Amino acid sequence: MPAVTTSSRPTSADVLVVGAGPAGSAAAAWAARAGLDVVLADAATFPRDKTCGDGLTPRAIGEMQKLGLEDWLRAHTVNEGLRAHGFGQTLLLPWPGGSLPDWGSAVARTELDDHLRTVAIKSGARAVDGARAVGVRREGEQVAAVELRDAEGSYEVACRWLVVADGVRSPLGKMLGREWHRDTVYAVAGRSYVDSELSDDPWISSHLELRDEQGELVTGYGWIFPLGDGTVNLGAGTLATSRRPAEVAIKPLMQTYADTIGADFGLSGELRMPTSALLPMGGAVSNVAGPNWALIGDAAACVNPLNGEGIDYGLETGRLVAEHIASGTGLGEAWRTTLVEHYGEAFSIARRLAGIATQPKVVAALGPAGMRSDWLMTLALRWMGNLVDDADRDRAARVWRWAGRRSMARDARPPFA
């Protein structure tokens, strides 16, 4: 489906969405479907690439289904769960299902984001690309307009509501006062594409025992996500905090990882399009909303601290912020409260566990024991993937929520604070 772009500069909108990744496009689609006049602006020209593992877990699949995209997804690769490798063990861990779908997928972000943006346009949003947000005009505490700059110069778009979905660095969010706090865990991750004989593998793979060129254990993991087109997305990520910063070069680490597993996965040729990114995680940002503006997705650090996933939270927060705006609930503290209610407990306990995992000695001690237990790893998959929905009432879900509440009570800086 080709991208669609408006031919003229918009001057006003009910809702201005800045950033056309999954979060921004979902917000634009849902707001337009609610009958609002929506402008969706992005600094890039679509289609464009984005550093990502390209994986869509059941939580993301559920949101894509709500948008009416299940058939489109099923035309791509479909996976049954996670194949976990490490410490001499390999485990097959099916997606648990329950209140969420029991299947996953993987779609290259160049295609996924372009398609989601087109869905927003077909829902009624007006899209402009090649337009970077460079300024904000306020009236009191409200945002009255955003200054966009394209190849021809600058212009303003007046708006009643502003949705900030401009990614992990969030330059517009910074203009509005967003702060990233690195005392909790964050990630440095990279991805590449490589030819593979297992491009149609029905399992995504994760290697929990990741080692560098010297054979030293790295606090992170590597992944192989089949794309069904003769290639896989191969990547690696490492965890860090301000106390224990990442001191590993990601691109050489990816090459070492590829060399290590190449024969097992039928890899051939060079790693193509290697890119890397720094990921704020677990709601480690403050000033996420004002009276008529809100940060969503990666801009709000809605990234899972245990697996680095952000597409699902981007899609969810896009839908939730559109519901807020359409219902007249308002933003500001109401939006921060919504983020805390949906993600606070899970992010708090997840980033606490991930912080422990930044210590190689802990990983070396606990990794082998965990990989010997199918039951424990199945539980870990559900918790690490945040595959616990509000509707789940089983014991594992209750334990996760209980741990999250206890963790939140102990946080010096809770998520989104």
Short mmCIF file of C-alpha atoms in Angstrom, two decimals:
data_model
loop_
_atom_site.label_atom_id
_atom_site.label_comp_id
_atom_site.label_asym_id
_atom_site.label_seq_id
_atom_site.Cartn_x
_atom_site.Cartn_y
_atom_site.Cartn_z
CA MET A 1 0.00 0.00 0.00
CA PRO A 2 1.68 3.27 -1.06
CA ALA A 3 2.14 6.17 1.32
CA VAL A 4 -0.20 9.14 0.97
CA THR A 5 0.80 12.71 1.75
CA THR A 6 -1.13 15.96 1.70
CA SER A 7 -0.02 18.37 -0.99
CA SER A 8 -0.43 21.59 1.00
CA ARG A 9 0.60 22.88 4.40
CA PRO A 10 -2.14 22.57 7.03
CA THR A 11 -2.74 25.63 9.21
CA SER A 12 -4.92 24.18 11.98
CA ALA A 13 -6.35 20.97 13.39
CA ASP A 14 -8.38 19.69 16.29
CA VAL A 15 -5.55 17.24 16.99
CA LEU A 16 -1.96 17.64 15.82
CA VAL A 17 0.07 14.43 16.11
CA VAL A 18 3.83 14.87 15.78
CA GLY A 19 5.54 11.61 14.86
CA ALA A 20 4.11 8.97 12.51
CA GLY A 21 5.50 5.77 14.01
CA PRO A 22 3.11 3.16 15.45
CA ALA A 23 2.14 5.38 18.40
CA GLY A 24 1.46 8.51 16.36
CA SER A 25 -0.30 6.71 13.52
CA ALA A 26 -2.51 4.79 15.96
CA ALA A 27 -3.41 8.02 17.76
CA ALA A 28 -4.19 9.73 14.46
CA ALA A 29 -6.29 6.82 13.21
CA TRP A 30 -8.37 6.54 16.38
CA ALA A 31 -8.84 10.31 16.71
CA ALA A 32 -9.92 10.60 13.07
CA ARG A 33 -12.33 7.69 13.47
CA ALA A 34 -13.84 9.60 16.41
CA GLY A 35 -14.67 12.45 14.04
CA LEU A 36 -11.87 14.84 14.93
CA ASP A 37 -9.87 16.85 12.41
CA VAL A 38 -6.37 15.36 12.63
CA VAL A 39 -3.01 16.37 11.19
CA LEU A 40 -0.23 13.75 11.37
CA ALA A 41 3.24 15.28 10.86
CA ASP A 42 6.64 13.61 10.69
CA ALA A 43 10.17 14.85 10.05
CA ALA A 44 10.93 11.95 7.72
CA THR A 45 9.65 11.19 4.23
CA PHE A 46 7.86 7.85 4.12
CA PRO A 47 8.59 5.04 3.71
CA ARG A 48 11.49 5.31 6.13
CA ASP A 49 13.49 2.88 8.26
CA LYS A 50 13.57 2.70 12.06
CA THR A 51 15.95 0.87 14.39
CA CYS A 52 13.87 -1.97 15.78
CA GLY A 53 13.69 -5.71 16.25
CA ASP A 54 10.53 -5.70 14.08
CA GLY A 55 8.84 -8.22 16.40
CA LEU A 56 5.11 -8.07 17.14
CA THR A 57 4.19 -9.96 20.30
CA PRO A 58 0.59 -10.95 21.13
CA ARG A 59 0.06 -7.63 22.94
CA ALA A 60 0.85 -5.76 19.71
CA ILE A 61 -1.21 -8.22 17.67
CA GLY A 62 -4.23 -7.45 19.84
CA GLU A 63 -3.91 -3.73 19.09
CA MET A 64 -3.44 -4.37 15.37
CA GLN A 65 -6.61 -6.48 15.41
CA LYS A 66 -8.52 -3.56 16.94
CA LEU A 67 -7.33 -1.43 14.01
CA GLY A 68 -8.68 -4.06 11.59
CA LEU A 69 -5.28 -5.33 10.44
CA GLU A 70 -5.36 -9.04 11.30
CA ASP A 71 -5.67 -10.22 7.68
CA TRP A 72 -2.79 -7.95 6.65
CA LEU A 73 -0.63 -9.36 9.44
CA ARG A 74 -1.47 -12.97 8.59
CA ALA A 75 -0.20 -12.33 5.07
CA HIS A 76 3.21 -11.88 6.73
CA THR A 77 5.11 -14.28 8.92
CA VAL A 78 3.24 -15.77 11.90
CA ASN A 79 5.07 -17.20 14.89
CA GLU A 80 3.97 -19.54 17.66
CA GLY A 81 6.22 -18.34 20.47
CA LEU A 82 9.78 -17.97 21.66
CA ARG A 83 12.69 -20.35 21.28
CA ALA A 84 14.99 -19.48 24.20
CA HIS A 85 18.69 -20.44 24.02
CA GLY A 86 21.37 -20.20 26.65
CA PHE A 87 23.66 -21.93 29.10
CA GLY A 88 23.54 -25.21 27.20
CA GLN A 89 19.73 -25.35 26.97
CA THR A 90 17.09 -24.65 24.32
CA LEU A 91 13.42 -24.28 25.28
CA LEU A 92 10.31 -23.84 23.13
CA LEU A 93 7.92 -21.47 24.88
CA PRO A 94 4.55 -21.04 23.11
CA TRP A 95 2.73 -17.73 23.46
CA PRO A 96 0.46 -18.22 26.47
CA GLY A 97 -2.75 -16.87 24.91
CA GLY A 98 -5.37 -16.23 27.57
CA SER A 99 -6.92 -12.79 27.16
CA LEU A 100 -4.39 -11.94 24.43
CA PRO A 101 -3.89 -13.60 21.01
CA ASP A 102 -1.80 -16.78 20.96
CA TRP A 103 0.35 -15.77 17.98
CA GLY A 104 2.90 -13.18 17.01
CA SER A 105 4.44 -11.76 13.86
CA ALA A 106 7.36 -9.70 12.57
CA VAL A 107 7.23 -6.98 9.93
CA ALA A 108 10.12 -4.72 8.94
CA ARG A 109 9.51 -1.23 10.31
CA THR A 110 9.96 0.32 6.86
CA GLU A 111 6.80 -1.52 5.79
CA LEU A 112 4.93 -1.56 9.12
CA ASP A 113 5.15 2.16 9.83
CA ASP A 114 4.28 3.09 6.26
CA HIS A 115 1.22 0.86 6.39
CA LEU A 116 0.04 2.17 9.77
CA ARG A 117 0.46 5.75 8.54
CA THR A 118 -1.64 4.94 5.49
CA VAL A 119 -4.29 3.41 7.77
CA ALA A 120 -4.40 6.72 9.66
CA ILE A 121 -4.81 8.61 6.39
CA LYS A 122 -7.58 6.27 5.22
CA SER A 123 -9.25 6.83 8.59
CA GLY A 124 -9.40 10.55 7.79
CA ALA A 125 -6.14 12.05 9.08
CA ARG A 126 -4.24 14.57 6.94
CA ALA A 127 -0.55 13.64 6.76
CA VAL A 128 2.51 15.75 6.06
CA ASP A 129 6.02 14.38 5.96
CA GLY A 130 9.37 16.07 5.76
CA ALA A 131 8.08 18.53 8.39
CA ARG A 132 10.10 18.78 11.61
CA ALA A 133 8.69 20.34 14.79
CA VAL A 134 11.04 23.19 15.73
CA GLY A 135 9.02 25.35 18.09
CA VAL A 136 5.96 25.68 20.29
CA ARG A 137 3.70 28.68 20.84
CA ARG A 138 1.87 28.69 24.15
CA GLU A 139 -1.06 30.60 25.55
CA GLY A 140 -0.61 30.29 29.27
CA GLU A 141 -0.05 26.60 30.02
CA GLN A 142 -1.80 25.46 26.83
CA VAL A 143 -0.08 24.72 23.55
CA ALA A 144 -1.67 26.98 20.93
CA ALA A 145 0.43 25.98 17.92
CA VAL A 146 3.49 24.05 16.81
CA GLU A 147 6.03 25.45 14.38
CA LEU A 148 6.94 22.99 11.62
CA ARG A 149 9.85 23.37 9.24
CA ASP A 150 10.03 21.78 5.80
CA ALA A 151 12.26 22.27 2.77
CA GLU A 152 10.54 25.57 1.97
CA GLY A 153 10.73 27.12 5.44
CA SER A 154 8.69 27.31 8.63
CA TYR A 155 4.97 27.52 9.30
CA GLU A 156 2.59 27.12 12.22
CA VAL A 157 -0.16 24.60 12.79
CA ALA A 158 -2.67 25.73 15.40
CA CYS A 159 -4.24 22.92 17.44
CA ARG A 160 -6.69 22.25 20.24
CA TRP A 161 -4.81 19.11 21.26
CA LEU A 162 -1.19 18.06 20.71
CA VAL A 163 0.01 14.46 20.77
CA VAL A 164 3.79 14.04 20.97
CA ALA A 165 4.95 10.77 19.41
CA ASP A 166 8.39 11.73 18.11
CA GLY A 167 10.38 8.80 19.47
CA VAL A 168 12.98 8.01 22.09
CA ARG A 169 14.80 11.36 21.84
CA SER A 170 11.55 13.34 21.63
CA PRO A 171 12.87 16.78 20.66
CA LEU A 172 9.36 18.24 20.87
CA GLY A 173 8.89 16.62 24.26
CA LYS A 174 12.06 18.33 25.47
CA MET A 175 10.66 21.70 24.38
CA LEU A 176 7.66 20.95 26.59
CA GLY A 177 9.79 19.96 29.60
CA ARG A 178 10.26 16.22 29.21
CA GLU A 179 13.16 14.84 31.26
CA TRP A 180 14.74 11.40 30.98
CA HIS A 181 16.04 9.91 34.24
CA ARG A 182 18.86 7.41 33.74
CA ASP A 183 19.03 6.17 37.31
CA THR A 184 16.74 3.29 36.28
CA VAL A 185 17.59 0.77 33.59
CA TYR A 186 17.89 1.72 29.93
CA ALA A 187 19.08 -0.17 26.86
CA VAL A 188 21.54 0.18 24.02
CA ALA A 189 20.34 -1.97 21.14
CA GLY A 190 21.19 -2.62 17.51
CA ARG A 191 19.64 -4.50 14.62
CA SER A 192 20.57 -5.69 11.17
CA TYR A 193 19.19 -7.86 8.38
CA VAL A 194 20.81 -11.03 7.09
CA ASP A 195 19.88 -13.86 4.72
CA SER A 196 18.77 -17.02 6.50
CA GLU A 197 17.58 -20.52 5.65
CA LEU A 198 15.17 -20.19 8.61
CA SER A 199 13.37 -17.09 7.38
CA ASP A 200 10.04 -18.99 7.62
CA ASP A 201 10.75 -20.42 11.07
CA PRO A 202 7.51 -20.37 13.15
CA TRP A 203 9.47 -19.39 16.27
CA ILE A 204 11.30 -16.22 17.16
CA SER A 205 14.60 -16.90 18.89
CA SER A 206 16.30 -15.23 21.82
CA HIS A 207 19.78 -16.00 23.08
CA LEU A 208 19.98 -15.17 26.77
CA GLU A 209 23.68 -15.99 26.98
CA LEU A 210 25.28 -13.22 24.94
CA ARG A 211 29.06 -13.00 24.78
CA ASP A 212 31.47 -10.48 23.29
CA GLU A 213 34.57 -11.06 21.16
CA GLN A 214 36.59 -11.99 24.25
CA GLY A 215 34.00 -14.53 25.35
CA GLU A 216 32.88 -12.40 28.29
CA LEU A 217 29.21 -12.55 29.29
CA VAL A 218 27.26 -9.41 28.29
CA THR A 219 24.22 -8.28 30.28
CA GLY A 220 21.70 -8.44 27.49
CA TYR A 221 20.42 -10.78 24.83
CA GLY A 222 20.50 -11.45 21.11
CA TRP A 223 17.53 -12.16 18.87
CA ILE A 224 16.58 -13.68 15.56
CA PHE A 225 13.15 -12.67 14.21
CA PRO A 226 12.18 -14.45 10.95
CA LEU A 227 10.60 -12.14 8.35
CA GLY A 228 9.41 -14.75 5.85
CA ASP A 229 11.15 -13.12 2.90
CA GLY A 230 14.46 -14.97 2.95
CA THR A 231 15.85 -12.76 5.70
CA VAL A 232 15.78 -12.42 9.47
CA ASN A 233 16.12 -9.44 11.75
CA LEU A 234 19.26 -10.08 13.81
CA GLY A 235 19.98 -7.85 16.75
CA ALA A 236 21.49 -7.51 20.17
CA GLY A 237 20.84 -5.31 23.16
CA THR A 238 22.55 -4.64 26.45
CA LEU A 239 21.16 -3.14 29.65
CA ALA A 240 22.66 -0.26 31.61
CA THR A 241 22.02 2.32 34.31
CA SER A 242 23.80 5.56 35.21
CA ARG A 243 25.75 3.56 37.83
CA ARG A 244 26.58 0.75 35.40
CA PRO A 245 26.75 2.37 31.94
CA ALA A 246 26.97 0.22 28.83
CA GLU A 247 30.56 -0.15 27.68
CA VAL A 248 30.01 -2.40 24.69
CA ALA A 249 30.13 -1.54 21.00
CA ILE A 250 26.82 -2.80 19.63
CA LYS A 251 27.70 -3.31 15.95
CA PRO A 252 30.77 -5.50 16.65
CA LEU A 253 28.67 -7.36 19.24
CA MET A 254 26.04 -8.12 16.58
CA GLN A 255 28.75 -9.46 14.26
CA THR A 256 30.18 -11.67 17.01
CA TYR A 257 26.67 -12.92 17.76
CA ALA A 258 26.03 -13.67 14.08
CA ASP A 259 29.34 -15.52 13.78
CA THR A 260 28.48 -17.60 16.86
CA ILE A 261 25.00 -18.73 15.76
CA GLY A 262 25.41 -18.52 11.97
CA ALA A 263 25.59 -22.25 11.29
CA ASP A 264 22.56 -23.05 13.47
CA PHE A 265 20.36 -20.51 11.67
CA GLY A 266 21.68 -20.92 8.13
CA LEU A 267 22.92 -17.34 8.00
CA SER A 268 24.76 -16.21 4.88
CA GLY A 269 26.20 -12.98 3.59
CA GLU A 270 26.95 -9.77 5.44
CA LEU A 271 24.86 -8.03 8.06
CA ARG A 272 22.93 -5.35 6.18
CA MET A 273 21.58 -2.00 7.33
CA PRO A 274 23.05 -2.17 10.85
CA THR A 275 21.71 0.58 13.11
CA SER A 276 21.62 1.17 16.85
CA ALA A 277 19.67 3.26 19.34
CA LEU A 278 19.55 4.28 22.99
CA LEU A 279 16.24 3.34 24.65
CA PRO A 280 14.70 5.03 27.70
CA MET A 281 12.54 2.35 29.33
CA GLY A 282 9.93 1.71 31.95
CA GLY A 283 8.39 5.17 32.09
CA ALA A 284 11.71 6.77 33.12
CA VAL A 285 10.58 10.25 32.06
CA SER A 286 8.79 13.10 33.80
CA ASN A 287 6.55 15.88 32.44
CA VAL A 288 4.59 13.56 30.18
CA ALA A 289 1.55 15.81 29.77
CA GLY A 290 0.10 19.29 30.04
CA PRO A 291 -3.45 20.70 29.87
CA ASN A 292 -3.85 19.97 26.15
CA TRP A 293 -0.77 17.92 25.24
CA ALA A 294 0.54 14.43 25.97
CA LEU A 295 3.55 12.23 25.27
CA ILE A 296 2.91 8.69 24.06
CA GLY A 297 4.89 5.61 23.01
CA ASP A 298 8.69 5.86 23.02
CA ALA A 299 8.51 9.59 23.81
CA ALA A 300 6.95 8.63 27.16
CA ALA A 301 9.55 5.84 27.66
CA CYS A 302 6.83 3.23 27.19
CA VAL A 303 9.36 0.50 26.42
CA ASN A 304 9.47 -2.85 28.23
CA PRO A 305 12.57 -2.95 30.48
CA LEU A 306 12.84 -6.74 30.20
CA ASN A 307 12.60 -7.26 26.44
CA GLY A 308 12.97 -3.82 24.85
CA GLU A 309 9.59 -3.97 23.12
CA GLY A 310 7.81 -0.70 22.43
CA ILE A 311 5.50 -1.24 19.44
CA ASP A 312 2.70 -2.68 21.58
CA TYR A 313 2.81 0.21 24.06
CA GLY A 314 2.98 2.69 21.19
CA LEU A 315 -0.19 1.28 19.64
CA GLU A 316 -1.93 1.13 23.02
CA THR A 317 -1.03 4.63 24.15
CA GLY A 318 -2.07 5.97 20.74
CA ARG A 319 -5.53 4.47 21.21
CA LEU A 320 -5.80 5.54 24.84
CA VAL A 321 -4.81 9.17 24.22
CA ALA A 322 -7.35 9.41 21.38
CA GLU A 323 -10.02 8.08 23.74
CA HIS A 324 -9.06 10.74 26.30
CA ILE A 325 -9.33 13.52 23.74
CA ALA A 326 -12.55 12.29 22.12
CA SER A 327 -14.30 11.78 25.46
CA GLY A 328 -13.36 15.18 26.85
CA THR A 329 -11.60 13.53 29.79
CA GLY A 330 -8.70 15.92 29.34
CA LEU A 331 -4.96 15.40 29.48
CA GLY A 332 -2.49 16.80 32.01
CA GLU A 333 -2.59 14.85 35.28
CA ALA A 334 -5.39 12.66 33.90
CA TRP A 335 -3.05 11.36 31.18
CA ARG A 336 -0.19 10.71 33.61
CA THR A 337 -2.64 8.83 35.84
CA THR A 338 -3.73 6.69 32.89
CA LEU A 339 -0.12 5.79 32.10
CA VAL A 340 0.50 4.86 35.74
CA GLU A 341 -2.68 2.80 35.96
CA HIS A 342 -1.89 0.84 32.80
CA TYR A 343 1.88 0.44 33.09
CA GLY A 344 3.18 1.71 36.42
CA GLU A 345 3.26 -1.55 38.37
CA ALA A 346 4.55 -3.67 35.48
CA PHE A 347 7.23 -1.12 34.56
CA SER A 348 8.32 -0.70 38.17
CA ILE A 349 8.94 -4.38 38.88
CA ALA A 350 10.31 -5.00 35.37
CA ARG A 351 12.92 -2.26 35.57
CA ARG A 352 13.88 -3.43 39.08
CA LEU A 353 14.49 -6.94 37.74
CA ALA A 354 16.24 -5.57 34.67
CA GLY A 355 18.47 -3.47 36.92
CA ILE A 356 19.57 -6.65 38.70
CA ALA A 357 20.28 -8.17 35.27
CA THR A 358 22.84 -5.41 34.53
CA GLN A 359 25.22 -7.37 36.79
CA PRO A 360 27.05 -10.10 34.83
CA LYS A 361 27.72 -12.17 37.96
CA VAL A 362 24.00 -12.36 38.69
CA VAL A 363 23.23 -13.41 35.11
CA ALA A 364 25.95 -16.07 35.23
CA ALA A 365 24.60 -17.42 38.53
CA LEU A 366 20.87 -17.42 37.79
CA GLY A 367 20.81 -18.02 34.03
CA PRO A 368 21.65 -21.75 34.05
CA ALA A 369 19.11 -22.47 36.80
CA GLY A 370 16.35 -20.61 35.00
CA MET A 371 17.02 -22.30 31.67
CA ARG A 372 16.69 -25.74 33.28
CA SER A 373 13.02 -25.11 34.09
CA ASP A 374 10.36 -25.04 31.35
CA TRP A 375 7.80 -23.91 33.94
CA LEU A 376 9.94 -21.04 35.21
CA MET A 377 10.85 -19.86 31.71
CA THR A 378 7.21 -20.03 30.57
CA LEU A 379 6.33 -17.84 33.54
CA ALA A 380 9.26 -15.55 32.74
CA LEU A 381 8.10 -15.26 29.10
CA ARG A 382 4.69 -14.12 30.23
CA TRP A 383 6.05 -11.62 32.73
CA MET A 384 8.96 -10.39 30.61
CA GLY A 385 6.70 -9.92 27.60
CA ASN A 386 4.06 -8.14 29.71
CA LEU A 387 1.57 -10.71 28.52
CA VAL A 388 -0.55 -10.13 31.61
CA ASP A 389 -3.71 -8.25 30.70
CA ASP A 390 -6.04 -6.42 33.09
CA ALA A 391 -8.61 -9.15 32.43
CA ASP A 392 -6.29 -11.94 33.67
CA ARG A 393 -7.15 -13.28 37.12
CA ASP A 394 -4.96 -16.40 37.37
CA ARG A 395 -2.28 -16.86 40.00
CA ALA A 396 0.61 -15.75 37.79
CA ALA A 397 -1.22 -12.51 36.96
CA ARG A 398 -2.05 -11.88 40.62
CA VAL A 399 1.57 -12.45 41.68
CA TRP A 400 2.84 -10.08 38.99
CA ARG A 401 0.44 -7.34 40.04
CA TRP A 402 1.24 -7.89 43.72
CA ALA A 403 4.97 -7.63 43.00
CA GLY A 404 4.33 -4.49 40.96
CA ARG A 405 2.44 -2.80 43.80
CA ARG A 406 5.20 -3.65 46.28
CA SER A 407 7.84 -2.38 43.85
CA MET A 408 5.97 0.90 43.22
CA ALA A 409 5.78 1.51 46.97
CA ARG A 410 9.57 1.26 47.19
CA ASP A 411 10.43 3.38 44.14
CA ALA A 412 12.38 6.55 44.84
CA ARG A 413 11.08 7.77 41.48
CA PRO A 414 8.03 5.85 40.26
CA PRO A 415 7.34 5.53 36.54
CA PHE A 416 6.28 8.78 34.83
CA ALA A 417 7.26 10.87 37.88
#
